[in-house]
Coordinates of C-alpha atoms in Angstrom, one line a residue:
X222 CA 138.3 98.8 -78.0
X223 CA 138.5 96.2 -81.2
X224 CA 136.9 97.0 -84.1
X225 CA 134.4 94.2 -86.7
X226 CA 137.6 93.7 -88.5
X227 CA 139.5 93.1 -85.8
X228 CA 136.1 90.1 -85.1
X229 CA 136.2 88.4 -88.3
X230 CA 139.8 88.4 -88.5
X231 CA 140.5 86.5 -84.9
X232 CA 137.4 83.9 -86.2
X233 CA 139.3 83.0 -89.4
X234 CA 136.4 84.9 -91.1
X235 CA 137.4 87.7 -93.1
X236 CA 139.1 87.7 -96.2
X237 CA 139.3 89.3 -99.7
X238 CA 135.7 89.2 -100.6
X239 CA 134.0 90.8 -97.1
X240 CA 133.3 94.0 -97.8
X241 CA 131.3 94.8 -94.7
X242 CA 130.0 93.5 -91.5
X243 CA 126.8 93.0 -90.0
X244 CA 125.6 93.2 -86.0
X245 CA 122.3 92.1 -85.0
X246 CA 120.9 92.2 -88.4
X247 CA 121.5 96.0 -89.6
X248 CA 125.5 96.2 -92.0
X249 CA 128.0 97.7 -90.9
X250 CA 131.2 99.5 -91.3
X251 CA 134.1 97.4 -91.0
X252 CA 135.6 100.3 -88.4
X253 CA 132.5 99.6 -86.2
X254 CA 134.6 100.1 -82.3
X255 CA 132.4 96.0 -80.7
X256 CA 133.1 94.4 -77.4
X257 CA 133.9 90.9 -77.2
X258 CA 130.7 89.5 -77.5
X259 CA 129.2 91.2 -80.1
X260 CA 128.9 88.3 -82.9
X261 CA 129.7 89.6 -86.2
X262 CA 128.7 88.2 -89.6
X263 CA 130.9 89.0 -92.5
X264 CA 128.5 90.6 -95.0
X265 CA 130.5 90.9 -99.0
X266 CA 129.1 91.4 -102.8
X267 CA 127.3 88.3 -102.4
X268 CA 124.8 89.3 -99.3
X269 CA 122.4 91.4 -100.5
X270 CA 122.4 93.7 -97.7
X271 CA 126.2 93.6 -98.7
X272 CA 125.2 94.6 -102.4
X273 CA 123.6 98.0 -101.0
X274 CA 127.1 99.0 -99.0
X275 CA 129.2 98.3 -102.3
X276 CA 126.8 100.8 -104.3
X277 CA 126.2 103.1 -101.3
X278 CA 130.4 103.8 -101.3
X279 CA 130.1 103.7 -106.3
X280 CA 127.0 106.8 -104.9
X281 CA 128.9 108.7 -103.1
X282 CA 132.5 108.3 -105.6
X283 CA 129.9 109.3 -108.0
X284 CA 128.9 112.3 -105.7
X285 CA 132.8 113.2 -105.1
X286 CA 133.3 113.2 -109.4
X287 CA 130.4 115.9 -109.7
X288 CA 131.6 118.2 -107.7
X289 CA 135.3 118.5 -108.9
X290 CA 134.7 118.3 -112.0
X291 CA 130.8 120.6 -111.4
X292 CA 131.5 122.5 -108.0
X293 CA 129.3 124.8 -108.3
X294 CA 126.0 121.9 -108.1
X295 CA 124.5 121.2 -105.5
X296 CA 124.2 117.5 -104.7
X297 CA 120.7 116.1 -102.9
X298 CA 120.4 112.4 -102.3
X299 CA 122.2 109.1 -103.2
X300 CA 120.8 105.8 -102.4
X301 CA 121.4 102.1 -103.9
X302 CA 119.2 100.9 -105.6
X303 CA 118.0 97.3 -106.8
X304 CA 120.7 97.5 -110.0
X305 CA 123.1 99.5 -108.8
X306 CA 122.6 103.6 -107.7
X307 CA 121.8 106.7 -108.6
X308 CA 122.8 110.7 -107.5
X309 CA 120.0 113.6 -107.4
X310 CA 121.3 116.6 -108.0
X311 CA 120.5 120.6 -108.7
X312 CA 122.2 122.1 -111.9
X313 CA 120.7 124.3 -114.0
X314 CA 122.0 122.4 -117.1
X315 CA 120.7 119.0 -118.2
X316 CA 123.8 115.9 -118.1
X317 CA 124.9 114.8 -121.8
X318 CA 126.9 112.5 -122.5
X319 CA 129.8 113.6 -122.8
X320 CA 129.4 114.7 -119.1
X321 CA 128.7 112.0 -117.8
X322 CA 131.8 110.4 -120.1
X323 CA 134.2 112.5 -118.0
X324 CA 132.8 112.0 -114.5
X325 CA 132.7 108.0 -114.8
X326 CA 137.1 108.7 -116.1
X327 CA 137.1 111.0 -112.9
X328 CA 135.0 108.1 -110.5
X329 CA 137.8 106.0 -111.4
X330 CA 141.0 108.0 -110.9
X331 CA 138.8 107.7 -107.4
X332 CA 139.1 104.0 -107.3
X333 CA 143.1 104.6 -108.4
X334 CA 143.5 106.2 -104.9
X335 CA 141.8 104.2 -102.8
X336 CA 140.1 106.9 -100.3
X337 CA 139.4 106.1 -96.9
X338 CA 136.2 106.0 -95.3
X339 CA 136.1 107.8 -92.5
X340 CA 132.8 107.9 -90.0
X341 CA 132.4 110.8 -87.3
X342 CA 129.6 112.7 -85.8
X343 CA 128.4 116.5 -85.7
X344 CA 126.0 118.2 -83.4
X345 CA 123.0 119.5 -85.5
X346 CA 124.5 123.0 -85.0
X347 CA 128.2 122.5 -86.5
X348 CA 126.1 120.2 -89.8
X349 CA 124.1 122.6 -90.4
X350 CA 127.4 124.8 -89.8
X351 CA 129.8 122.9 -92.1
X352 CA 127.0 122.3 -95.0
X353 CA 126.5 126.0 -95.5
X354 CA 130.8 126.3 -95.9
X355 CA 130.8 123.6 -98.5
X356 CA 126.8 125.0 -99.4
X357 CA 124.9 122.8 -100.1
X358 CA 121.3 123.8 -98.8
X359 CA 120.2 120.9 -99.9
X360 CA 121.5 119.1 -97.3
X361 CA 121.2 121.5 -93.9
X362 CA 117.6 120.7 -95.2
X363 CA 117.7 117.5 -95.0
X364 CA 119.2 118.2 -91.3
X365 CA 116.4 119.5 -90.6
X366 CA 114.4 116.9 -91.0
X367 CA 116.5 115.0 -88.6
X368 CA 114.6 114.0 -86.0
X369 CA 115.5 115.8 -82.0
X370 CA 118.2 112.8 -80.1
X371 CA 119.6 111.0 -83.1
X372 CA 122.8 111.0 -84.8
X373 CA 123.9 113.2 -87.0
X374 CA 126.7 111.8 -89.1
X375 CA 129.2 112.4 -91.9
X376 CA 131.7 110.1 -94.3
X377 CA 134.1 111.8 -95.5
X378 CA 136.4 110.3 -98.6
X379 CA 139.7 112.2 -99.8
X380 CA 138.6 115.8 -98.9
X381 CA 134.9 115.2 -99.8
X382 CA 132.1 114.8 -97.5
X383 CA 129.2 114.1 -97.6
X384 CA 126.1 114.3 -94.4
X385 CA 125.4 109.8 -94.3
X386 CA 123.9 107.6 -92.1
X387 CA 126.1 104.6 -93.3
X388 CA 127.6 101.9 -93.5
X389 CA 130.5 101.6 -96.1
X390 CA 133.0 100.2 -97.6
X391 CA 136.6 100.8 -95.9
X392 CA 138.3 102.2 -99.6
X393 CA 137.0 103.0 -102.9
X394 CA 139.5 101.2 -104.1
X395 CA 137.0 98.2 -103.4
X396 CA 135.4 99.4 -106.1
X397 CA 137.3 97.8 -109.2
X398 CA 134.5 98.0 -112.0
X399 CA 131.9 100.8 -111.9
X400 CA 129.8 102.9 -114.7
X401 CA 127.3 105.0 -115.2
X402 CA 124.3 104.1 -117.3
X403 CA 122.9 107.0 -118.0
X404 CA 120.6 110.8 -116.7
X405 CA 117.5 111.9 -116.0
X406 CA 115.3 115.0 -116.0
X407 CA 113.6 114.7 -111.5
X408 CA 110.5 116.5 -111.4
X409 CA 110.3 118.2 -106.9
X410 CA 107.4 120.2 -106.5
X411 CA 108.6 123.6 -105.7
X412 CA 110.7 123.9 -108.7
X413 CA 109.7 125.8 -110.7
X414 CA 113.4 127.4 -111.1
X415 CA 116.2 125.2 -111.0
X416 CA 116.6 122.0 -112.7
X417 CA 117.4 118.0 -111.5
X418 CA 119.1 115.2 -112.6
X419 CA 119.2 112.1 -111.7
X420 CA 122.3 110.0 -113.0
X421 CA 122.4 106.3 -112.2
X422 CA 125.1 103.9 -112.5
X423 CA 126.0 100.3 -111.5
X424 CA 129.8 98.3 -110.2
X425 CA 131.1 95.9 -109.0
X426 CA 134.0 94.1 -107.0
X427 CA 135.0 92.8 -110.5
X428 CA 135.9 93.5 -114.4
X429 CA 134.5 90.3 -115.8
X430 CA 131.0 91.3 -113.0
X431 CA 130.2 94.3 -115.0
X432 CA 131.3 93.0 -118.3
X433 CA 128.7 89.9 -117.6
X434 CA 125.8 92.1 -116.3
X435 CA 125.3 94.3 -119.6
X436 CA 125.3 91.1 -121.5
X437 CA 122.1 90.5 -119.2
X438 CA 121.1 94.0 -119.9
X439 CA 121.0 93.4 -123.7
X440 CA 119.7 90.1 -122.8
X441 CA 116.8 91.7 -121.2
X442 CA 116.2 94.4 -123.3
X443 CA 115.7 91.4 -125.7
X444 CA 113.3 90.2 -123.3
X445 CA 111.4 93.8 -122.2
X446 CA 108.1 93.8 -122.0
X447 CA 107.2 97.2 -123.2
X448 CA 109.8 96.2 -125.9
X449 CA 107.7 92.9 -127.6
X450 CA 104.0 94.4 -126.0
X451 CA 104.7 96.9 -128.6
X452 CA 106.3 94.6 -131.2
X453 CA 103.4 92.9 -130.9
X454 CA 100.0 94.8 -130.6
X455 CA 99.5 93.1 -127.6
X456 CA 99.0 96.8 -125.4
X457 CA 99.7 100.7 -126.4
X458 CA 99.6 103.0 -124.5
X459 CA 98.6 107.3 -124.9
X460 CA 100.3 110.6 -123.1
X461 CA 96.5 112.3 -123.2
X462 CA 95.5 109.4 -121.7
X463 CA 97.7 109.0 -118.6
X464 CA 100.9 107.5 -117.5
X465 CA 99.8 104.3 -115.8
X466 CA 96.4 103.3 -117.6
X467 CA 98.4 101.2 -120.8
X468 CA 95.4 100.1 -123.9
X469 CA 95.0 96.5 -123.7
X470 CA 95.1 95.7 -127.9
X471 CA 92.4 92.6 -128.9
X472 CA 95.3 90.2 -129.3
X473 CA 96.8 91.7 -125.8
X474 CA 93.0 91.6 -124.6
X475 CA 92.7 88.6 -125.5
X476 CA 95.1 86.4 -123.8
X477 CA 93.6 88.3 -120.4
X478 CA 89.9 86.8 -122.2
X479 CA 91.5 84.0 -121.1
X480 CA 93.5 83.6 -118.1
X481 CA 89.6 85.7 -116.8
X482 CA 88.2 81.9 -118.0
X483 CA 90.3 79.7 -116.6
X484 CA 90.7 81.6 -114.0
X485 CA 87.1 81.5 -113.3
X486 CA 86.3 78.2 -113.9
X487 CA 88.2 76.8 -112.1
X488 CA 87.2 79.4 -108.3
X489 CA 84.1 77.7 -109.3
X490 CA 84.6 73.6 -109.7
X491 CA 87.2 74.8 -106.3
X492 CA 84.4 75.9 -104.7
X493 CA 84.0 79.4 -105.2
X494 CA 81.0 82.1 -106.0
X495 CA 81.9 84.4 -108.3
X496 CA 80.4 87.5 -107.2
X497 CA 80.4 91.8 -109.0
X498 CA 80.9 95.0 -106.9
X499 CA 81.0 98.5 -108.2
X500 CA 84.1 101.0 -109.2
X501 CA 83.8 103.0 -106.1
X502 CA 81.7 103.6 -102.8
X503 CA 81.4 106.0 -100.8
X504 CA 83.6 107.3 -98.0
X505 CA 81.9 106.0 -95.0
X506 CA 83.0 102.6 -96.7
X507 CA 86.5 104.1 -96.8
X508 CA 86.4 104.5 -92.8
X509 CA 84.6 101.2 -92.1
X510 CA 87.6 99.4 -93.0
X511 CA 90.7 101.4 -92.0
X512 CA 91.4 102.6 -95.8
X513 CA 90.7 106.0 -95.9
X514 CA 92.8 106.4 -92.5
X515 CA 95.7 103.8 -93.8
X516 CA 95.0 104.2 -96.8
X517 CA 94.0 107.3 -98.2
X518 CA 97.4 108.6 -99.8
X519 CA 97.3 105.7 -102.7
X520 CA 93.5 106.1 -103.1
X521 CA 92.1 108.3 -106.1
X522 CA 89.1 110.4 -104.2
X523 CA 85.6 112.3 -105.5
X524 CA 84.7 115.0 -104.3
X525 CA 86.5 117.5 -102.2
X526 CA 85.2 116.7 -97.7
X527 CA 85.3 120.3 -97.3
X528 CA 82.4 121.7 -99.9
X529 CA 80.8 118.2 -100.9
X530 CA 77.9 115.6 -98.7
X531 CA 79.2 113.4 -100.4
X532 CA 83.3 111.8 -101.0
X533 CA 83.5 109.2 -103.8
X534 CA 87.1 107.2 -104.0
X535 CA 87.7 103.9 -106.8
X536 CA 88.9 101.2 -105.0
X537 CA 91.8 99.7 -104.7
X538 CA 90.7 96.6 -103.5
X539 CA 87.8 94.7 -102.7
X540 CA 87.5 93.5 -99.8
X541 CA 84.5 96.1 -98.1
X542 CA 82.7 95.1 -100.7
X543 CA 82.6 91.7 -101.2
X544 CA 81.6 91.5 -96.7
X545 CA 78.3 93.0 -98.0
X546 CA 77.2 90.1 -99.6
X547 CA 78.2 87.4 -96.4
X548 CA 76.4 90.5 -94.4
X549 CA 72.9 90.0 -96.6
X550 CA 72.0 87.0 -94.8
X551 CA 72.1 85.4 -91.1
X552 CA 74.8 83.0 -90.4
X553 CA 75.7 79.6 -89.3
X554 CA 79.2 78.1 -88.3
X555 CA 77.8 75.0 -91.0
X556 CA 78.1 77.7 -94.0
X557 CA 81.2 77.8 -93.1
X558 CA 84.5 78.3 -95.2
X559 CA 82.5 81.1 -96.9
X560 CA 84.6 81.3 -100.1
X561 CA 84.1 84.6 -102.7
X562 CA 85.9 85.2 -105.6
X563 CA 85.7 88.3 -108.4
X564 CA 87.5 89.3 -111.2
X565 CA 88.3 92.6 -109.5
X566 CA 89.3 96.7 -112.0
X567 CA 91.3 98.4 -109.2
X568 CA 92.9 101.5 -108.5
X569 CA 95.9 102.2 -107.1
X570 CA 97.8 106.2 -107.2
X571 CA 100.7 105.3 -107.9
X572 CA 103.4 107.7 -107.8
X573 CA 104.3 108.2 -111.4
X574 CA 108.2 107.4 -110.6
X575 CA 106.6 104.1 -110.2
X576 CA 105.1 103.3 -113.6
X577 CA 106.3 100.7 -115.1
X578 CA 104.8 98.8 -119.2
X579 CA 102.0 96.6 -117.5
X580 CA 104.1 95.4 -114.7
X581 CA 103.1 98.9 -112.5
X582 CA 100.2 100.9 -113.3
X583 CA 97.5 102.9 -112.1
X584 CA 94.0 100.8 -113.2
X585 CA 94.5 97.0 -113.3
X586 CA 92.5 93.7 -112.4
X587 CA 93.0 91.4 -110.2
X588 CA 91.6 87.3 -109.1
X589 CA 90.8 88.6 -105.7
X590 CA 88.9 86.5 -102.9
X591 CA 88.3 86.1 -99.6
X592 CA 87.6 83.3 -97.3
X593 CA 85.3 83.7 -94.3
X594 CA 85.9 80.7 -92.4
X595 CA 86.1 79.4 -88.4
X596 CA 89.6 79.6 -86.7
X597 CA 89.3 75.8 -86.8
X598 CA 89.3 76.3 -90.6
X599 CA 92.5 78.5 -91.3
X600 CA 95.3 76.5 -91.8
X601 CA 92.8 74.0 -94.7
X602 CA 91.5 77.1 -96.4
X603 CA 95.4 78.8 -96.0
X604 CA 97.1 75.2 -97.9
X605 CA 93.8 75.7 -99.9
X606 CA 95.2 78.7 -100.8
X607 CA 98.0 78.3 -102.1
X608 CA 97.2 74.7 -103.7
X609 CA 95.5 77.1 -106.6
X610 CA 98.2 79.7 -107.4
X611 CA 101.3 76.4 -107.3
X612 CA 97.9 75.6 -110.4
X613 CA 98.2 78.1 -111.7
X614 CA 101.8 78.7 -111.4
X615 CA 102.5 75.8 -112.5
X616 CA 100.4 75.9 -116.0
X617 CA 102.1 78.8 -116.6
X618 CA 105.2 77.8 -116.4
X619 CA 106.2 80.5 -113.4
X620 CA 106.8 78.1 -111.0
X621 CA 111.1 78.0 -110.9
X622 CA 110.3 82.3 -111.4
X623 CA 108.9 83.3 -107.9
X624 CA 109.8 83.5 -104.6
X625 CA 108.2 83.4 -101.3
X626 CA 108.0 86.3 -98.5
X627 CA 106.4 85.5 -95.2
X628 CA 105.1 90.3 -95.1
X629 CA 105.3 90.8 -91.2
X630 CA 104.0 94.6 -89.1
X631 CA 106.2 97.4 -88.0
X632 CA 105.5 96.9 -83.4
X633 CA 107.5 100.2 -83.6
X634 CA 105.4 102.3 -86.2
X635 CA 102.1 100.3 -84.6
X636 CA 99.5 103.8 -86.5
X637 CA 100.2 101.8 -90.0
X638 CA 98.3 99.7 -88.5
X639 CA 95.2 98.3 -86.9
X640 CA 94.3 96.6 -83.9
X641 CA 96.6 95.2 -81.0
X642 CA 100.3 93.8 -81.0
X643 CA 99.1 90.9 -78.5
X644 CA 96.7 90.5 -82.0
X645 CA 98.9 91.0 -83.9
X646 CA 101.3 88.5 -82.4
X647 CA 99.4 85.9 -82.2
X648 CA 98.7 85.9 -86.0
X649 CA 101.8 85.9 -87.0
X650 CA 102.7 83.0 -84.3
X651 CA 100.2 81.4 -86.0
X652 CA 100.2 81.7 -90.0
X653 CA 104.1 81.1 -89.0
X654 CA 103.3 77.8 -88.0
X655 CA 101.2 77.2 -91.3
X656 CA 104.1 78.4 -93.4
X657 CA 106.4 76.3 -91.5
X658 CA 104.2 72.6 -91.4
X659 CA 103.0 72.8 -94.9
X660 CA 107.2 73.6 -95.6
X661 CA 107.0 77.0 -97.1
X662 CA 110.2 78.6 -97.3
X663 CA 110.4 82.3 -96.5
X664 CA 111.6 85.2 -95.4
X665 CA 110.7 87.2 -93.3
X666 CA 110.0 91.8 -94.0
X667 CA 109.4 94.3 -91.1
X668 CA 106.8 96.1 -91.9
X669 CA 105.5 94.7 -95.4
X670 CA 102.2 93.5 -93.9
X671 CA 98.7 94.7 -95.0
X672 CA 97.3 96.9 -92.3
X673 CA 94.8 94.8 -91.1
X674 CA 96.2 91.8 -90.1
X675 CA 100.1 89.3 -92.4
X676 CA 100.9 87.7 -95.7
X677 CA 102.1 86.0 -97.6
X678 CA 103.9 87.8 -100.5
X679 CA 104.7 85.5 -103.8
X680 CA 108.0 87.9 -104.7
X681 CA 109.2 87.1 -108.3
X682 CA 111.4 90.1 -110.8
X683 CA 110.9 91.2 -113.7
X684 CA 114.3 90.8 -116.7
X685 CA 115.5 93.5 -115.2
X686 CA 115.7 92.5 -111.8
X687 CA 112.9 94.0 -109.8
X688 CA 111.8 93.6 -108.0
X689 CA 107.6 93.0 -107.2
X690 CA 104.4 91.4 -106.3
X691 CA 102.8 88.6 -107.7
X692 CA 100.1 87.8 -105.2
X693 CA 99.6 87.6 -102.1
X694 CA 97.9 85.8 -98.9
X695 CA 97.1 87.9 -96.5
X696 CA 95.0 86.4 -92.9
X697 CA 92.8 89.3 -91.8
X698 CA 91.9 88.9 -88.2
X699 CA 89.9 92.8 -88.0
X700 CA 87.7 93.8 -90.6
X701 CA 85.6 91.2 -89.7
X702 CA 84.5 92.8 -87.0
X703 CA 84.4 96.6 -87.6
X704 CA 81.4 95.5 -90.1
X705 CA 79.8 93.3 -88.1
X706 CA 80.4 89.8 -90.3
X707 CA 79.8 86.9 -87.0
X708 CA 78.4 83.1 -87.2
X709 CA 76.4 81.5 -84.8
X710 CA 78.4 78.4 -83.4
X711 CA 78.5 75.2 -82.8
X712 CA 77.9 76.6 -78.4
X713 CA 75.3 79.0 -80.0
X714 CA 77.4 82.4 -80.0
X715 CA 78.3 85.0 -82.0
X716 CA 81.4 85.0 -83.6
X717 CA 83.5 86.7 -86.2
X718 CA 85.1 84.5 -89.4
X719 CA 88.9 84.8 -90.0
X720 CA 88.7 86.0 -93.2
X721 CA 92.0 85.3 -96.1
X722 CA 92.2 87.6 -98.7
X723 CA 94.1 86.1 -101.7
X724 CA 94.9 86.5 -105.3
X725 CA 95.6 83.2 -107.5
X726 CA 96.9 84.8 -110.1
X727 CA 97.9 88.3 -108.6
X728 CA 97.0 91.2 -111.0
X729 CA 96.7 90.6 -114.8
X730 CA 98.3 92.4 -116.3
X731 CA 101.8 92.3 -114.7
X732 CA 101.0 88.5 -115.6
X733 CA 100.9 88.7 -118.7
X734 CA 103.9 91.6 -118.6
X735 CA 106.1 88.1 -117.3
X736 CA 104.5 86.0 -119.6
X737 CA 105.7 88.2 -122.3
X738 CA 109.7 88.1 -120.8
X739 CA 108.8 84.7 -120.1
X740 CA 108.7 83.0 -123.3
X741 CA 109.2 86.4 -125.8
X742 CA 106.0 86.6 -126.2
X743 CA 106.4 83.0 -127.4
X744 CA 103.6 82.6 -125.6
X745 CA 102.0 78.4 -125.2
X746 CA 99.9 77.7 -128.2
X747 CA 97.0 77.6 -125.4
X748 CA 97.7 81.4 -124.7
X749 CA 98.7 82.1 -127.6
X750 CA 97.0 85.0 -129.4
X751 CA 96.7 84.3 -132.6
X752 CA 97.3 79.9 -132.6
X753 CA 97.4 79.6 -136.5
X754 CA 98.4 81.3 -139.9
X755 CA 97.6 79.0 -143.0
X756 CA 99.9 80.4 -146.1
X757 CA 98.6 79.8 -149.5
X758 CA 101.8 80.0 -152.1
X759 CA 100.1 82.0 -154.9
X760 CA 96.3 83.4 -155.5
X761 CA 95.4 79.7 -157.1
X762 CA 95.0 77.7 -153.4
X763 CA 93.0 80.8 -151.7
X764 CA 89.6 79.3 -152.3
X765 CA 91.9 75.8 -149.9
X766 CA 93.7 78.2 -147.9
X767 CA 90.8 80.0 -147.1
X768 CA 88.8 76.2 -146.2
X769 CA 91.1 74.7 -144.2
X770 CA 90.8 78.5 -141.8
X771 CA 87.6 77.4 -141.0
X772 CA 87.1 74.1 -140.6
X773 CA 89.8 74.9 -137.9
X774 CA 88.0 77.9 -136.8
X775 CA 84.6 75.7 -136.3
X776 CA 86.9 73.8 -133.9
X777 CA 87.7 76.5 -131.5
X778 CA 91.1 77.6 -133.0
X779 CA 91.8 81.0 -133.4
X780 CA 93.4 80.7 -137.3
X781 CA 93.9 83.8 -139.7
X782 CA 94.9 83.2 -144.0
X783 CA 97.3 85.1 -145.7
X784 CA 96.3 85.5 -148.9
X785 CA 98.2 88.9 -149.5
X786 CA 99.5 88.8 -153.2
X787 CA 103.3 88.3 -151.2
X788 CA 105.8 84.8 -151.6
X789 CA 104.9 82.5 -149.9
X790 CA 108.9 83.2 -147.8
X791 CA 108.4 86.5 -146.7
X792 CA 104.9 85.2 -145.7
X793 CA 106.6 83.0 -143.7
X794 CA 109.0 85.4 -142.1
X795 CA 105.9 87.6 -140.8
X796 CA 104.5 84.9 -138.7
X797 CA 107.3 83.8 -137.3
X798 CA 107.9 87.8 -136.4
X799 CA 105.2 87.4 -135.3
X800 CA 105.1 84.9 -133.8
X801 CA 102.5 82.1 -134.3
X802 CA 102.5 78.7 -133.7
X803 CA 101.9 76.7 -136.7
X804 CA 102.0 78.3 -140.1
X805 CA 100.4 75.6 -142.8
X806 CA 101.3 75.7 -146.4
X807 CA 99.1 75.2 -149.0
X808 CA 99.6 75.2 -152.4
X809 CA 99.3 72.7 -155.0
X810 CA 100.2 69.0 -153.2
X811 CA 98.2 70.0 -150.3
X812 CA 94.7 70.6 -151.9
X813 CA 95.2 67.7 -153.9
X814 CA 95.0 65.2 -151.7
X815 CA 92.8 67.9 -149.0
X816 CA 96.4 68.2 -146.2
X817 CA 98.4 70.8 -144.9
X818 CA 102.0 71.1 -144.8
X819 CA 103.0 72.2 -141.8
X820 CA 105.8 74.5 -140.0
X821 CA 105.7 74.9 -136.5
X822 CA 107.8 77.5 -134.5
X823 CA 109.8 75.2 -131.9
X824 CA 110.3 72.3 -134.2
X825 CA 110.7 74.0 -138.6
X826 CA 109.4 72.3 -140.9
X827 CA 107.1 68.8 -139.8
X828 CA 105.7 67.2 -143.2
X829 CA 102.5 67.1 -144.8
X830 CA 99.5 66.2 -143.0
X831 CA 96.3 65.6 -143.0
X832 CA 93.9 68.9 -141.8
X833 CA 91.7 66.6 -139.7
X834 CA 95.2 65.6 -137.6
X835 CA 96.9 68.5 -137.8
X836 CA 92.8 69.8 -136.0
X837 CA 93.5 66.9 -133.4
X838 CA 96.7 67.5 -132.7
X839 CA 96.6 71.3 -132.3
X840 CA 93.3 70.5 -129.8
X841 CA 95.3 68.4 -127.5
X842 CA 97.8 70.8 -126.7
X843 CA 95.5 73.3 -126.1
X844 CA 93.8 71.2 -124.1
X845 CA 96.2 70.1 -122.5
X846 CA 98.4 74.2 -121.3
X847 CA 100.8 72.4 -123.1
X848 CA 103.7 75.1 -121.9

């Protein structure tokens, strides 16, 4: 029988860069049997699926090295991740730097051995016996959790065998460059008497790609918002307050305030009505919306259902609260669309392993909005949402840093959603048509929809390449009915509106993190927490410096005067380290002529100008939100 390798070779699609194959959208081994009518596509390291195959094989190489050097360690799981791979192991000791170096050296030996990856299947009993013989208790547990009727497969490379569904590279020799990056302790439920370690690594088909990765990683570390945000005193975290609960310091809070005012003013200009709703509600509200049944694990619950008469939960989103604004009066088709917006503080019980600076937190603030509209208004309102989003992205300089994902339901997991297959297919067809007519270039993702409707996710990546959702626009065809939201149509009949759920700038904390990384902390003038610093060259000119600062402050400029008894060079360096956009240096000449010597963060010395001239230039730059 032919294999995927044979088909690709016969079709001329096989070259040295092909590392796996794809059949019906699923990655498979090159050795996978196929028939003459099977359509086979090549996968290379340039494809995300190809990277997953490459890094998953690398994880097996790591596990092989672990068992060669430390046979007493027990293996757990070892998947490919967004940037590389890891393997979890049970061990009675921590992983030292010396151990990492030894493991990496052993992995390179395994690569040189060019061991063939061989797949085989076993019955459940055979699989359990094999893993018991090899003293791999965690693999026995994994086998026990495989549903009845599913194939139980293994991969063998040399003497090493691991439980795995695959796919894999043809052999270990395809991995030309590999490095272990770190090891960290894991704390698993029920693991009080054992220590677990997670070992991370990265690998590439070429050494040059590995070298380039670490160059980019070093540059990413320089722009990491966790590093810069703390250095510039924008935010901090405190262990005894809790993970995922950052403290916005005065400078960071000022930037968030500027963004919120900008967003709320623009939304008001576009016909949105502002609401302010509670941070928590009784479980009754979430039962109506469906969050209690479909989102409860991600919510913070206050109270015990078995003991307390009333159980509350902190809100994970604002929609069921804002719906009450619609419900306070009878609505006609002439009242629609109704656009509601709110700067909403939300709470989601993210797992501790997902926390990362300001990008993923447990309490956050979002530019939330809901539009109740008639079916004939959906496309126009959707277009308006995208226009608003693009305006904000362009103003912030993020327009080229996002991608678009059409998130659909997974028909195989209907229990995750509300509504029928017919309703889902109809609204997804509607949304796809809107996206296509608007010319949105998107990828489709099954299983990423909200439980009540499909959505357009606007995706972004941090400096390390980790992808997150920045902004969403969702078409909801169900919740209006659940809450009894109706309007009287032109024909006199009662109907349920569609609801578009949307954010316009997304989560403010996440947006701040992305802006820190985008500008390496050097914010545009309109967003800078300190826009100008006035620097007298000596104590003789402090009064003039303070007078200049007062005039700028009265005009709305965020300004500080550095009157410390320090040399002017030191003051300039301090202002530059704080990434202040403009420094105004004043001495004898400037005091006598009512001027300032301007030093710009980007251009350096700009010469002397009058205070009024500088003020006019700065105000114009702020008014136009110059990037």
